């Protein structure tokens, strides 16, 4: 499961077509989704949900994913040199959804995966992804400066607050009930402390995944 700036995503709403037709419709509209040289990318998609009610009933909300082929080839080469076969390569944004889905109740929750230079912010409700955004920043580790790391977390938390406000304003005042934090940056104590202090929401580390039991740790 890969988290990289060489992967870009777009959320799109497709007409009320059959599910097996989604990939073909996406491929015919790729130039509208991505202003890139498409021959350099592998395209996939994830069905977020099918709208059940209202004027848009039957339409599909889809996450379209474009991954640079050179990135995928790097993993293929690594596996080959280790004498292994790759069964599948997944996008971290999807992995987060699967990891959090078992912890989602009736209310909306947010998952923030913090890495060295960027983070993925995901909002889910009733097992379905409502929105997902990638934000760029830096933890400032290249010079081991705690000040720059704190400033990076402060910037990220500010973005989290703006996303929660945006969600509330577009969902009749519905609020986020829980924030789950994961990723390399979650190991910084200041990440959780800042998140709790600034958002005034329930925040905790995503250290367990329902339905998954870890019996051994390296």
Short mmCIF file of C-alpha atoms in Angstrom, two decimals:
data_model
loop_
_atom_site.label_atom_id
_atom_site.label_comp_id
_atom_site.label_asym_id
_atom_site.label_seq_id
_atom_site.Cartn_x
_atom_site.Cartn_y
_atom_site.Cartn_z
CA UNK A 1 0.00 0.00 0.00
CA UNK A 2 1.67 3.14 -1.30
CA UNK A 3 1.63 6.77 -0.14
CA UNK A 4 3.43 8.99 -2.64
CA UNK A 5 3.25 12.40 -4.32
CA UNK A 6 3.55 10.40 -7.57
CA UNK A 7 -0.08 9.36 -7.03
CA UNK A 8 -2.83 11.89 -7.75
CA UNK A 9 -6.57 11.49 -7.25
CA UNK A 10 -9.82 13.12 -8.30
CA UNK A 11 -13.34 12.64 -6.97
CA UNK A 12 -15.89 12.53 -9.79
CA UNK A 13 -19.61 11.86 -10.12
CA UNK A 14 -20.57 9.58 -13.01
CA UNK A 15 -24.00 9.06 -14.61
CA UNK A 16 -26.32 6.22 -13.61
CA UNK A 17 -24.49 3.51 -15.55
CA UNK A 18 -23.85 -0.14 -14.73
CA UNK A 19 -20.93 -0.67 -12.35
CA UNK A 20 -18.95 -2.71 -14.89
CA UNK A 21 -19.08 0.28 -17.28
CA UNK A 22 -17.39 2.69 -14.85
CA UNK A 23 -13.79 2.03 -15.94
CA UNK A 24 -14.62 2.56 -19.61
CA UNK A 25 -16.38 5.87 -18.89
CA UNK A 26 -13.43 7.03 -16.77
CA UNK A 27 -10.93 6.18 -19.51
CA UNK A 28 -12.92 8.15 -22.07
CA UNK A 29 -12.82 11.27 -19.86
CA UNK A 30 -9.30 11.09 -18.42
CA UNK A 31 -8.09 14.30 -20.05
CA UNK A 32 -10.81 16.19 -18.16
CA UNK A 33 -9.72 14.75 -14.80
CA UNK A 34 -5.93 15.02 -15.10
CA UNK A 35 -3.91 17.72 -16.95
CA UNK A 36 -0.95 15.34 -17.30
CA UNK A 37 0.78 13.14 -19.83
CA UNK A 38 -1.45 10.12 -19.33
CA UNK A 39 0.89 7.66 -21.03
CA UNK A 40 3.16 7.99 -17.97
CA UNK A 41 0.42 6.90 -15.55
CA UNK A 42 -1.52 3.79 -14.58
CA UNK A 43 -5.20 4.60 -14.00
CA UNK A 44 -7.50 2.89 -11.54
CA UNK A 45 -10.60 3.80 -9.56
CA UNK A 46 -12.50 3.12 -6.36
CA UNK A 47 -16.29 3.27 -6.15
CA UNK A 48 -17.08 5.44 -3.13
CA UNK A 49 -20.84 5.05 -3.19
CA UNK A 50 -23.91 5.04 -5.41
CA UNK A 51 -26.35 7.84 -4.64
CA UNK A 52 -29.69 6.37 -3.57
CA UNK A 53 -31.99 9.38 -3.17
CA UNK A 54 -32.84 12.72 -4.73
CA UNK A 55 -32.30 14.06 -8.22
CA UNK A 56 -28.91 12.32 -8.50
CA UNK A 57 -30.20 8.85 -7.57
CA UNK A 58 -28.31 6.16 -9.41
CA UNK A 59 -25.22 8.27 -10.05
CA UNK A 60 -21.85 6.98 -8.83
CA UNK A 61 -19.32 8.88 -6.71
CA UNK A 62 -15.90 7.56 -7.73
CA UNK A 63 -12.29 8.20 -6.69
CA UNK A 64 -10.10 8.13 -9.81
CA UNK A 65 -6.46 7.30 -9.08
CA UNK A 66 -3.45 7.96 -11.34
CA UNK A 67 -0.10 6.49 -10.31
CA UNK A 68 3.16 7.17 -12.15
CA UNK A 69 4.29 4.01 -13.90
CA UNK A 70 7.89 4.62 -12.79
CA UNK A 71 6.70 4.37 -9.17
CA UNK A 72 4.98 1.04 -9.76
CA UNK A 73 7.94 -0.27 -11.74
CA UNK A 74 10.18 0.48 -8.76
CA UNK A 75 8.10 -1.80 -6.53
CA UNK A 76 8.01 -4.47 -9.24
CA UNK A 77 11.80 -4.35 -9.50
CA UNK A 78 12.18 -4.55 -5.72
CA UNK A 79 9.94 -7.63 -5.57
CA UNK A 80 11.76 -9.25 -8.48
CA UNK A 81 15.17 -8.80 -6.86
CA UNK A 82 13.82 -10.29 -3.62
CA UNK A 83 12.45 -13.30 -5.52
CA UNK A 84 8.86 -12.36 -4.63
CA UNK A 85 5.66 -11.81 -6.58
CA UNK A 86 3.47 -8.74 -6.11
CA UNK A 87 -0.14 -9.80 -5.62
CA UNK A 88 -1.51 -6.26 -5.53
CA UNK A 89 -0.53 -2.62 -5.10
CA UNK A 90 -3.01 -0.41 -3.28
CA UNK A 91 -3.29 3.32 -2.66
CA UNK A 92 -2.93 4.42 0.96
CA UNK A 93 -6.09 6.52 0.69
CA UNK A 94 -8.08 3.33 0.18
CA UNK A 95 -6.20 1.51 2.94
CA UNK A 96 -7.15 4.26 5.40
CA UNK A 97 -10.81 3.81 4.50
CA UNK A 98 -10.62 0.07 5.12
CA UNK A 99 -8.76 0.56 8.42
CA UNK A 100 -11.21 3.12 9.81
CA UNK A 101 -14.45 1.65 8.42
CA UNK A 102 -14.90 -0.75 11.34
CA UNK A 103 -14.67 2.11 13.84
CA UNK A 104 -17.25 4.33 12.17
CA UNK A 105 -20.67 4.61 13.79
CA UNK A 106 -23.60 6.81 12.87
CA UNK A 107 -21.59 10.03 13.23
CA UNK A 108 -18.85 11.45 11.01
CA UNK A 109 -15.20 10.70 11.80
CA UNK A 110 -11.95 12.01 10.38
CA UNK A 111 -8.74 10.09 9.77
CA UNK A 112 -5.47 12.03 9.41
CA UNK A 113 -2.47 10.07 8.13
CA UNK A 114 0.61 12.21 8.76
CA UNK A 115 3.83 11.55 6.85
CA UNK A 116 7.07 13.53 6.46
CA UNK A 117 5.96 15.96 3.77
CA UNK A 118 2.22 15.49 3.34
CA UNK A 119 -0.91 14.11 4.96
CA UNK A 120 -4.15 12.51 3.83
CA UNK A 121 -7.31 13.81 5.50
CA UNK A 122 -10.32 11.51 5.15
CA UNK A 123 -13.88 12.03 6.42
CA UNK A 124 -16.18 9.02 6.70
CA UNK A 125 -19.75 8.54 7.83
CA UNK A 126 -21.67 5.29 8.19
CA UNK A 127 -18.89 3.33 6.52
CA UNK A 128 -18.71 5.56 3.43
CA UNK A 129 -16.04 8.07 2.49
CA UNK A 130 -17.48 11.58 2.34
CA UNK A 131 -14.31 13.37 1.27
CA UNK A 132 -10.56 12.88 1.08
CA UNK A 133 -7.83 15.50 0.62
CA UNK A 134 -4.04 15.39 0.41
CA UNK A 135 -2.24 18.38 1.94
CA UNK A 136 1.46 19.16 1.57
CA UNK A 137 3.79 20.55 4.23
CA UNK A 138 7.01 19.39 5.88
CA UNK A 139 7.93 18.18 9.35
CA UNK A 140 11.30 19.89 8.99
CA UNK A 141 13.33 16.81 9.86
CA UNK A 142 16.11 17.57 7.40
CA UNK A 143 17.75 19.86 9.97
CA UNK A 144 16.30 18.18 13.07
CA UNK A 145 14.70 21.47 14.04
CA UNK A 146 11.90 21.02 16.60
CA UNK A 147 10.60 24.51 15.82
CA UNK A 148 10.03 23.72 12.14
CA UNK A 149 8.36 20.44 13.11
CA UNK A 150 6.00 22.27 15.45
CA UNK A 151 5.22 24.85 12.77
CA UNK A 152 4.48 22.08 10.28
CA UNK A 153 2.06 20.42 12.70
CA UNK A 154 0.47 23.80 13.41
CA UNK A 155 -0.07 24.28 9.66
CA UNK A 156 -1.56 20.80 9.34
CA UNK A 157 -3.91 21.30 12.28
CA UNK A 158 -5.05 24.59 10.77
CA UNK A 159 -5.92 22.71 7.59
CA UNK A 160 -7.78 20.07 9.61
CA UNK A 161 -9.87 22.80 11.24
CA UNK A 162 -10.71 24.33 7.86
CA UNK A 163 -11.75 20.91 6.53
CA UNK A 164 -14.01 20.28 9.54
CA UNK A 165 -15.60 23.71 9.07
CA UNK A 166 -16.07 23.06 5.35
CA UNK A 167 -17.69 19.70 6.10
CA UNK A 168 -20.08 21.24 8.64
CA UNK A 169 -21.09 24.09 6.32
CA UNK A 170 -21.88 21.66 3.51
CA UNK A 171 -23.70 19.09 5.64
CA UNK A 172 -26.33 21.10 7.53
CA UNK A 173 -24.06 21.73 10.51
CA UNK A 174 -23.14 18.07 11.02
CA UNK A 175 -19.92 17.86 13.04
CA UNK A 176 -16.94 15.52 13.26
CA UNK A 177 -17.24 13.27 16.32
CA UNK A 178 -13.77 11.67 16.35
CA UNK A 179 -10.35 12.20 14.77
CA UNK A 180 -8.02 9.23 14.25
CA UNK A 181 -4.32 9.98 13.71
CA UNK A 182 -1.88 7.59 12.04
CA UNK A 183 1.33 7.60 10.02
CA UNK A 184 4.94 8.49 10.71
CA UNK A 185 4.07 11.94 12.02
CA UNK A 186 1.65 10.53 14.59
CA UNK A 187 4.69 9.38 16.57
CA UNK A 188 5.40 13.02 17.42
CA UNK A 189 3.68 13.71 20.75
CA UNK A 190 3.05 17.28 19.67
CA UNK A 191 0.81 16.03 16.81
CA UNK A 192 -1.82 14.57 19.11
CA UNK A 193 -1.49 17.36 21.68
CA UNK A 194 -1.97 20.11 19.09
CA UNK A 195 -4.85 18.29 17.45
CA UNK A 196 -6.73 17.95 20.73
CA UNK A 197 -5.99 21.50 21.89
CA UNK A 198 -6.86 23.28 18.63
CA UNK A 199 -9.83 21.24 17.38
CA UNK A 200 -11.43 20.63 20.79
CA UNK A 201 -12.50 17.22 19.43
CA UNK A 202 -11.93 13.65 20.57
CA UNK A 203 -8.60 12.64 19.03
CA UNK A 204 -6.66 9.40 19.39
CA UNK A 205 -4.01 7.35 17.63
CA UNK A 206 -5.25 4.71 15.21
CA UNK A 207 -3.24 1.96 16.88
CA UNK A 208 -5.78 -0.84 16.49
CA UNK A 209 -7.95 -1.90 13.55
CA UNK A 210 -11.18 -3.75 14.20
CA UNK A 211 -11.14 -7.22 12.70
CA UNK A 212 -7.33 -7.34 12.62
CA UNK A 213 -5.28 -9.07 15.32
CA UNK A 214 -1.51 -8.58 15.50
CA UNK A 215 0.04 -11.52 17.31
CA UNK A 216 3.70 -10.66 16.80
CA UNK A 217 5.59 -7.40 16.50
CA UNK A 218 9.10 -6.95 15.16
#
